[in-house]
Tab-separated table of C-alpha atoms (C1' of nucleotides) in Angstrom:
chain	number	residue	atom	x	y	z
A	1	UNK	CA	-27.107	6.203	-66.252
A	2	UNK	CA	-27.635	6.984	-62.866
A	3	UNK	CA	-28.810	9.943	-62.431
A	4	UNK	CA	-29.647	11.290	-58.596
A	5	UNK	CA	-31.678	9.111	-57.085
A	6	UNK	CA	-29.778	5.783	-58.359
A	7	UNK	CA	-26.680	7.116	-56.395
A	8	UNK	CA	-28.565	7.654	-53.313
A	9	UNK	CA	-29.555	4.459	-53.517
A	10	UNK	CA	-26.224	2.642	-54.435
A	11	UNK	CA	-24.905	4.948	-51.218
A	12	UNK	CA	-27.841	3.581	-48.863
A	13	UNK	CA	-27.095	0.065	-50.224
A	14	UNK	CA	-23.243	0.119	-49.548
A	15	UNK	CA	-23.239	2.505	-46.549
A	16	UNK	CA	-23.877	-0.143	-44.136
A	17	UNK	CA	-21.063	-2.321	-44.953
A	18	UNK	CA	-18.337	0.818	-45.259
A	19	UNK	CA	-19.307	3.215	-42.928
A	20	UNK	CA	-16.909	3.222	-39.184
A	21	UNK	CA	-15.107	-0.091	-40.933
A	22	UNK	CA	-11.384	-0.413	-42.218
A	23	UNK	CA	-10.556	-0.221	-46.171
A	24	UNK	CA	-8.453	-3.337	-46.237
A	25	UNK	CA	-7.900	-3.292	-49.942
A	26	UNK	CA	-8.541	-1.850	-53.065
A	27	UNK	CA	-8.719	-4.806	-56.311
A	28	UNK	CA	-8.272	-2.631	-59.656
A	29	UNK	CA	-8.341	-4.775	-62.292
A	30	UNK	CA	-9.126	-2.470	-65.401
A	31	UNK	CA	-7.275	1.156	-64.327
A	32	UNK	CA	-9.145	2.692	-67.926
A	33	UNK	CA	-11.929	4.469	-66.479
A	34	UNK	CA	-12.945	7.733	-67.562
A	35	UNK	CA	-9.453	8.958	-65.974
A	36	UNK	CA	-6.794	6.131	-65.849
A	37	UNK	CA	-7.208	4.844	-61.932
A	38	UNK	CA	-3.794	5.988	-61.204
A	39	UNK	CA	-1.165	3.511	-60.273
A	40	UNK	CA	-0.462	3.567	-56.230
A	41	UNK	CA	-4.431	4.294	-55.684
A	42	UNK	CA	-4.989	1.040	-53.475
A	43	UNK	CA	-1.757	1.354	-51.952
A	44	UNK	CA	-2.599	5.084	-50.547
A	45	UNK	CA	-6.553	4.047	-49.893
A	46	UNK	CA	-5.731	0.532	-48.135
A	47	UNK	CA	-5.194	0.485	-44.897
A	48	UNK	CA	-7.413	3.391	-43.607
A	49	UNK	CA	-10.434	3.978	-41.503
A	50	UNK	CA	-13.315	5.150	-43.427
A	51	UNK	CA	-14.475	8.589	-41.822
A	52	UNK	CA	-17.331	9.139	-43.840
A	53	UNK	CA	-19.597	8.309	-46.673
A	54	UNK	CA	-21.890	10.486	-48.544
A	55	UNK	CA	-23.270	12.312	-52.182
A	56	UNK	CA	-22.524	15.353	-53.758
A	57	UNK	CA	-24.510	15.110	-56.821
A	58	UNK	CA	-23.993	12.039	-58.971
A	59	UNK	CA	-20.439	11.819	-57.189
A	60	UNK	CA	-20.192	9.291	-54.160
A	61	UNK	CA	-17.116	10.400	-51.670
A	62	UNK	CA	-15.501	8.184	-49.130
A	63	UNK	CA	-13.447	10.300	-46.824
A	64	UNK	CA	-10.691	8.415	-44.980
A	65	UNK	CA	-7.833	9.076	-42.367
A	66	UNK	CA	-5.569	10.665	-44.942
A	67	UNK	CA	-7.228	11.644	-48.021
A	68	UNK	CA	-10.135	9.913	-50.140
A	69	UNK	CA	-11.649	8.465	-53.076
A	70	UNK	CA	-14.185	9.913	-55.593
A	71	UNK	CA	-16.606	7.540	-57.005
A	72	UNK	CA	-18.577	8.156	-60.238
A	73	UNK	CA	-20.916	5.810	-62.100
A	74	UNK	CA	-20.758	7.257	-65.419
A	75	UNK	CA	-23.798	6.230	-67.691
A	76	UNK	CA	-23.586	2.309	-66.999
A	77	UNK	CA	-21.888	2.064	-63.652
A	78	UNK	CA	-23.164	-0.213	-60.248
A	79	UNK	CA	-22.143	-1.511	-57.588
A	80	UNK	CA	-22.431	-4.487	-56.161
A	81	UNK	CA	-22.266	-5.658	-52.288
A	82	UNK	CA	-20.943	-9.806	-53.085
A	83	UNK	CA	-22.881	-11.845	-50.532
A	84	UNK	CA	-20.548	-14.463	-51.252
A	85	UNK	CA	-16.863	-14.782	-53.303
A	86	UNK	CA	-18.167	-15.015	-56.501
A	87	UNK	CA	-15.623	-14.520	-59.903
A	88	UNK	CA	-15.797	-10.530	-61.140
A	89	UNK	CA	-17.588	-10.934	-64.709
A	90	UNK	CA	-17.046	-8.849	-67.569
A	91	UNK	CA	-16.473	-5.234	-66.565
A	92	UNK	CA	-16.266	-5.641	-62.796
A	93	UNK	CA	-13.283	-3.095	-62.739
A	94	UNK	CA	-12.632	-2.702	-58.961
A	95	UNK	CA	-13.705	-4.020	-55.807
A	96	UNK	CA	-13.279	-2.578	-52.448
A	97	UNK	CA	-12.408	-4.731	-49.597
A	98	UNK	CA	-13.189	-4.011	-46.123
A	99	UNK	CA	-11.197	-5.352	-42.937
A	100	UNK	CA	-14.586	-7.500	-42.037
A	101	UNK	CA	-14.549	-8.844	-44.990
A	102	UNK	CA	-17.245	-7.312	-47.045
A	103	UNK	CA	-16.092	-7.007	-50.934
A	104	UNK	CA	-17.839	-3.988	-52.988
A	105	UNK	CA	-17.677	-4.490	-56.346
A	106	UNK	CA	-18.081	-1.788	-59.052
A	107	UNK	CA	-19.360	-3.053	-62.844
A	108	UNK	CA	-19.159	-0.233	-65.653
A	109	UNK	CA	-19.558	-1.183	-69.356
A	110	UNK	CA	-19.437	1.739	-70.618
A	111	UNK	CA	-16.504	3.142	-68.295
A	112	UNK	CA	-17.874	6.669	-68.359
A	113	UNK	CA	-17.475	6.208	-64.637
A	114	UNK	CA	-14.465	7.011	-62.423
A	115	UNK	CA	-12.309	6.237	-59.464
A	116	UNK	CA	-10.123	9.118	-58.331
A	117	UNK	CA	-7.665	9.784	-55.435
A	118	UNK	CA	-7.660	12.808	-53.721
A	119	UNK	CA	-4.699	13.120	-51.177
A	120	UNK	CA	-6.583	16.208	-48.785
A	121	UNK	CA	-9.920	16.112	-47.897
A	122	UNK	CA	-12.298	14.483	-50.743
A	123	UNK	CA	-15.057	17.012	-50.225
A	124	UNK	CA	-12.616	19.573	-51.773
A	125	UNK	CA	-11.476	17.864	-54.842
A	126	UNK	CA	-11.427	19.583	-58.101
A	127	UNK	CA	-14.283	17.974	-59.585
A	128	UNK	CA	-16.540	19.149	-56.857
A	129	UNK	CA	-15.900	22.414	-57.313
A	130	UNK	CA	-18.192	23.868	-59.728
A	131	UNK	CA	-21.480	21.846	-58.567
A	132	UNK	CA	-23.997	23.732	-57.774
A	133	UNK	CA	-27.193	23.071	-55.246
A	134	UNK	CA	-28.173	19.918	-54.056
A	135	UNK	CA	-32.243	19.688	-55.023
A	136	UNK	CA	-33.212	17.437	-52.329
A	137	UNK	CA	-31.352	20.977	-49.583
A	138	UNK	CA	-34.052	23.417	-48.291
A	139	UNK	CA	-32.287	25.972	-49.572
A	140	UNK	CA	-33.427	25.118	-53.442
A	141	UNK	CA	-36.482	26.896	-54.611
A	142	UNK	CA	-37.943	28.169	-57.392
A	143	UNK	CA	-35.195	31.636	-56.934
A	144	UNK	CA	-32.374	29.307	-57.593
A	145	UNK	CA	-32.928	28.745	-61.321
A	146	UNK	CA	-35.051	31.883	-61.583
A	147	UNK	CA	-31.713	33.523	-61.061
A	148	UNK	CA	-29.545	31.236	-62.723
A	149	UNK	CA	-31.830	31.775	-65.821
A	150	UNK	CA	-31.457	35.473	-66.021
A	151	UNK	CA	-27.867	34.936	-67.510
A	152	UNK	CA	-28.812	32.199	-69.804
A	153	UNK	CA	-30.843	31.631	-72.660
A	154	UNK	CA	-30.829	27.833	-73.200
A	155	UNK	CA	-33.755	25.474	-73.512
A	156	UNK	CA	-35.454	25.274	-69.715
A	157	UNK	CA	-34.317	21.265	-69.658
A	158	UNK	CA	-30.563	22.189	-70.371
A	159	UNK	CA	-30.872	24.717	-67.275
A	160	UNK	CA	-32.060	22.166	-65.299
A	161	UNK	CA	-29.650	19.224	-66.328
A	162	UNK	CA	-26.689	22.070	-65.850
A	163	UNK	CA	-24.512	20.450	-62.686
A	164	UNK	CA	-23.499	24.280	-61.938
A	165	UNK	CA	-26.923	25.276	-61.421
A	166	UNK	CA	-28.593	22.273	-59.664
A	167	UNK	CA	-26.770	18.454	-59.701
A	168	UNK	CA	-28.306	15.436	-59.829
A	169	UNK	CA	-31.181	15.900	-62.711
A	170	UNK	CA	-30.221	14.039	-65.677
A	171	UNK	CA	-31.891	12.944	-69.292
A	172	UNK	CA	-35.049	11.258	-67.277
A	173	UNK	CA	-35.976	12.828	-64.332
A	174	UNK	CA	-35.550	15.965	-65.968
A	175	UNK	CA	-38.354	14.912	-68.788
A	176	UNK	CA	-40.935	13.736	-65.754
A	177	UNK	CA	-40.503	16.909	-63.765
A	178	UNK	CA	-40.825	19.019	-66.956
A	179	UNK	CA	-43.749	17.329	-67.383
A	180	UNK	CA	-44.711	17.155	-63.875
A	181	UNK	CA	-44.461	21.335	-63.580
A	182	UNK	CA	-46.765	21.677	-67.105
A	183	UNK	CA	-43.523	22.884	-68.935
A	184	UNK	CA	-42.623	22.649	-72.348
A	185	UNK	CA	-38.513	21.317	-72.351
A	186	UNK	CA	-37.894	23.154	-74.953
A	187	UNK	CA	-38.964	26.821	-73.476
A	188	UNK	CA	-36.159	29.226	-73.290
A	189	UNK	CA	-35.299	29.180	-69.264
A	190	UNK	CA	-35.329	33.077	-69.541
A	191	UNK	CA	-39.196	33.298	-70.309
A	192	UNK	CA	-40.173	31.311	-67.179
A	193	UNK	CA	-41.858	33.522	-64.530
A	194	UNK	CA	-40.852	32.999	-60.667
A	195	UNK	CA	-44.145	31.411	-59.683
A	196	UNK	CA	-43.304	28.448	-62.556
A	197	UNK	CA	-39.956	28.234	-61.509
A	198	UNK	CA	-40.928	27.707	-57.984
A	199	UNK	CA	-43.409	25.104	-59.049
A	200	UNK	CA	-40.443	23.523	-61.363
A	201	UNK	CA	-38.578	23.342	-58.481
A	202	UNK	CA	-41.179	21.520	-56.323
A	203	UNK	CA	-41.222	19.114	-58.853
A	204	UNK	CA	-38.396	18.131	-59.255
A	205	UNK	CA	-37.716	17.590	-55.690
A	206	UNK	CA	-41.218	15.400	-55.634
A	207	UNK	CA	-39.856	12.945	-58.664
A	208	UNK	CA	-36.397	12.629	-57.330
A	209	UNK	CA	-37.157	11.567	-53.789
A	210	UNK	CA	-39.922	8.760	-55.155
A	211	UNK	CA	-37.975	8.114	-57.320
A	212	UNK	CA	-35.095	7.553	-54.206
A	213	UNK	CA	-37.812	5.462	-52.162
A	214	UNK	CA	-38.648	2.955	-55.366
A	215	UNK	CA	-34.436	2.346	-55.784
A	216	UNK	CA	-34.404	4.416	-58.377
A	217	UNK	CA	-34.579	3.713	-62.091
A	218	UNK	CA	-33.475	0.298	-64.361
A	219	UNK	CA	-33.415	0.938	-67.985
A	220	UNK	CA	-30.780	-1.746	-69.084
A	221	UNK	CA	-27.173	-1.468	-66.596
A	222	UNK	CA	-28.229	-0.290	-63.422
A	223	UNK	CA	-29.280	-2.486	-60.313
A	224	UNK	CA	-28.792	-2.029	-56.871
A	225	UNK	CA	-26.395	-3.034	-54.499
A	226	UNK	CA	-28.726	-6.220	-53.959
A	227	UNK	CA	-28.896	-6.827	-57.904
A	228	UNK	CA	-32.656	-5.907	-57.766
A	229	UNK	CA	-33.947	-3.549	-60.246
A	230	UNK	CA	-34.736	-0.127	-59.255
A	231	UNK	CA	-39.012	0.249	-59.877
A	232	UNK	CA	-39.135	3.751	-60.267
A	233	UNK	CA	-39.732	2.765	-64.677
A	234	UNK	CA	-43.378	1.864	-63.968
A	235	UNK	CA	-43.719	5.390	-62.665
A	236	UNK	CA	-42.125	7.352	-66.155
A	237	UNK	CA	-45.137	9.486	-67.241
A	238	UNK	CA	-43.374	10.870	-70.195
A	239	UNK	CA	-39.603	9.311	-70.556
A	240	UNK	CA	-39.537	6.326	-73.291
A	241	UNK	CA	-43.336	6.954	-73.774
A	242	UNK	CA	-43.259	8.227	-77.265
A	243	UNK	CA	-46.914	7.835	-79.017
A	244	UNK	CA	-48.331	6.415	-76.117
A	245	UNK	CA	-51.238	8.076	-74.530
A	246	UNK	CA	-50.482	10.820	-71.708
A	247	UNK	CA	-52.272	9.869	-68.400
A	248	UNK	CA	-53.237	13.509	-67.936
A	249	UNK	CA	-54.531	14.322	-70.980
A	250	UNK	CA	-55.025	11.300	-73.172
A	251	UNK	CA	-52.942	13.124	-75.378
A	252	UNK	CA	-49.890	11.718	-77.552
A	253	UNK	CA	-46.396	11.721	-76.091
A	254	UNK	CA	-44.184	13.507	-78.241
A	255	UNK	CA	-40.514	12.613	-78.640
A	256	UNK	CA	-37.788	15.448	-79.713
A	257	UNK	CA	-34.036	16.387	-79.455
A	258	UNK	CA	-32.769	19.411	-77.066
A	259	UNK	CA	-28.880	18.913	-76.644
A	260	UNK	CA	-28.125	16.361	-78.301
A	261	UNK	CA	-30.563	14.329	-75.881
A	262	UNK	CA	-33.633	12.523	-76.478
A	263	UNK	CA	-36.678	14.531	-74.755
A	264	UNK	CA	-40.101	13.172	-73.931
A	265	UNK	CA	-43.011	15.664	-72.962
A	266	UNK	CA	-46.867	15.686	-73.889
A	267	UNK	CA	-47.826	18.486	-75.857
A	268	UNK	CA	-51.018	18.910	-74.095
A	269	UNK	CA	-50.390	19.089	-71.078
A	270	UNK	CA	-46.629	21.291	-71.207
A	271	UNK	CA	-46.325	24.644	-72.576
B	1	DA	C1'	-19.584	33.835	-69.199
B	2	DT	C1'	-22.245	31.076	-72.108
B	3	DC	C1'	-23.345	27.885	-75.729
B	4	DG	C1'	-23.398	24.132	-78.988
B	5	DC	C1'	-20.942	20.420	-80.523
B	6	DC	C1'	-17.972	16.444	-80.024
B	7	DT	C1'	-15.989	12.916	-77.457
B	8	DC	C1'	-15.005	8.905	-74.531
B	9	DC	C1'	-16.954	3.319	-74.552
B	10	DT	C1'	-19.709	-0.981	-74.985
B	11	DG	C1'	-24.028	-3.307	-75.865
B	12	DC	C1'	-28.418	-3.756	-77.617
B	13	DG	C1'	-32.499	-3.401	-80.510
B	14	DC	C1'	-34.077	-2.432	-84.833
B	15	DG	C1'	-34.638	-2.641	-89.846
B	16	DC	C1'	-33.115	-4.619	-93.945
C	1	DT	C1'	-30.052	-15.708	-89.096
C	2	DG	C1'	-26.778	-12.001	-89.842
C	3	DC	C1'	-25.148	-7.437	-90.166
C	4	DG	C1'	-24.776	-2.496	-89.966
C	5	DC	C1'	-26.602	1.435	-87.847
C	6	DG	C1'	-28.333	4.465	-84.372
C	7	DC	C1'	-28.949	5.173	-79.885
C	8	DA	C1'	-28.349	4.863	-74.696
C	9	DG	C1'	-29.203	7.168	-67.954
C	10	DG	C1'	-22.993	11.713	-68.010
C	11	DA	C1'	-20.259	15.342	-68.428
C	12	DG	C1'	-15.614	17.213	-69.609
C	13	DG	C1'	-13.372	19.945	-73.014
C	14	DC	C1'	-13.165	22.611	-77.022
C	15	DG	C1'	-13.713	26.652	-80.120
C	16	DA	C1'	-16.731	30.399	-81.183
DNA sequence: ATCGCCTCCTGCGCGC
DNA sequence: TGCGCGCAGGAGGCGA
């Protein structure tokens, strides 16, 4: 699914065409989403300026007059900007509609994603609560999960895919910055010393934002707001690479399980 | 507080 | 060619 940078890039794509303009309407046509869209959603939404636009983690918010919407992508989710009226295909569960006529539309297969309605201001919504730093803010280093680790004693990829301790790394950018820093995924996150963590941390802030300037990744669902493919794949080092060659090393791309989740790492080169 | 496990759902690629 | 199985980018919720 989406993971960070695939967001950011839906948000860039759809920004221009929703930010300072009216939400005219709100089309749900399948309300079973990973919460029910509840009933009354478009009718509360429609109508309203759109104040602002913007990420917190793999959540897209768009703040209006009186209240605001919560947009998540799930595993399969994207949206679409319709250059022209076009039929919604299977799985096109929403569109938004703005007052100049632009039409949004949001595809999710796997409906792991959401639409919610938050009736104060969106940036407080439950959901958001427990997030914790944004990687891409100056204020995450190499202290952040230092510290977070001294609680914990989970694999070193499960501390970094943990929303409460930094959002936005999921299943593949966390293999490529694992891999990036020189450390093994499945290390416990409490024997990592402060100088790798800060050197974890620079990674993954290097992946995520190329990943952001090549529109982010396409495995099977996701496109952007265009329909283009993201082209960040031909830069995986280690995610879906099993037995290949690694292009540090020339070693052989190992494959193994850490929660439930496939990892990818070259035993060479990560330790 | 933390952790591992299960779950939601659809589609696709693989092996037989 | 057809079918069953395992797996897929997220993350909430549960019991231990």
């Amino acid at each position: 699914m989406p993971e960070l940078p695939e967001v950011e890039t839906t948000l860039n794509g759809i920004a221009p065409y929703l930010s300072g303009q009216t939400l005219s309407g709100i089309k749900v046509r399948d309300r079973r989403l990973r919460w029910p869209v509840t009933r009354g959603l478009e009718q509360k939404a429609s109508g309203q300026k759109i104040r602002f636009l913007e990420r917190r983690g793999k959540y897209i918010l768009l703040g209006l007059e009186h209240g605001g919407l919560l947009i998540h992508l799930g595993m399969s989710g994207s949206m679409r900007v319709l250059t022209e009226p076009a039929p919604p295909q299977a799985h096109d569960h929403f569109d938004l509609e703005t007052s100049a006529g632009q039409v949004i539309r949001y595809r999710d297969p796997r409906r792991f994603g959401c639409l919610l309605w938050h009736s104060g201001d969106v940036r407080k919504h439950p959901r958001l609560k427990n997030l914790g730093i944004e990687p891409l803010d100056s204020v995450f280093n190499g202290k952040v999960l230092y510290d977070a680790a001294r609680s914990r004693r989970v694999a070193v990829k499960n501390l970094i895919m943990n929303g409460e301790v930094v959002v936005g790394v999921g299943n593949i950018y966390a293999s490529e910055s694992l891999f990036d820093a020189g450390i093994h995924p499945h290390r416990s996150c409490h024997r990592i010393s402060l100088e790798r963590y800060e050197r974890l941390s620079q990674s993954i802030r290097k992946i995520l934002a190329n990943a952001i300037r090549q529109g982010g990744t396409t495995l099977r669902d996701f496109v952007r707001t265009d329909g283009r493919p993201g082209y960040f794949e031909q830069q995986l080092l280690v995610y879906g690479r099993e037995g290949q060659s690694c292009d540090r090393c020339d070693g052989e791309i190992r494959k193994t399980v850490i929660g439930q989740r496939a990892s990818y790492y070259c035993p060479g080169c990560q330790h």
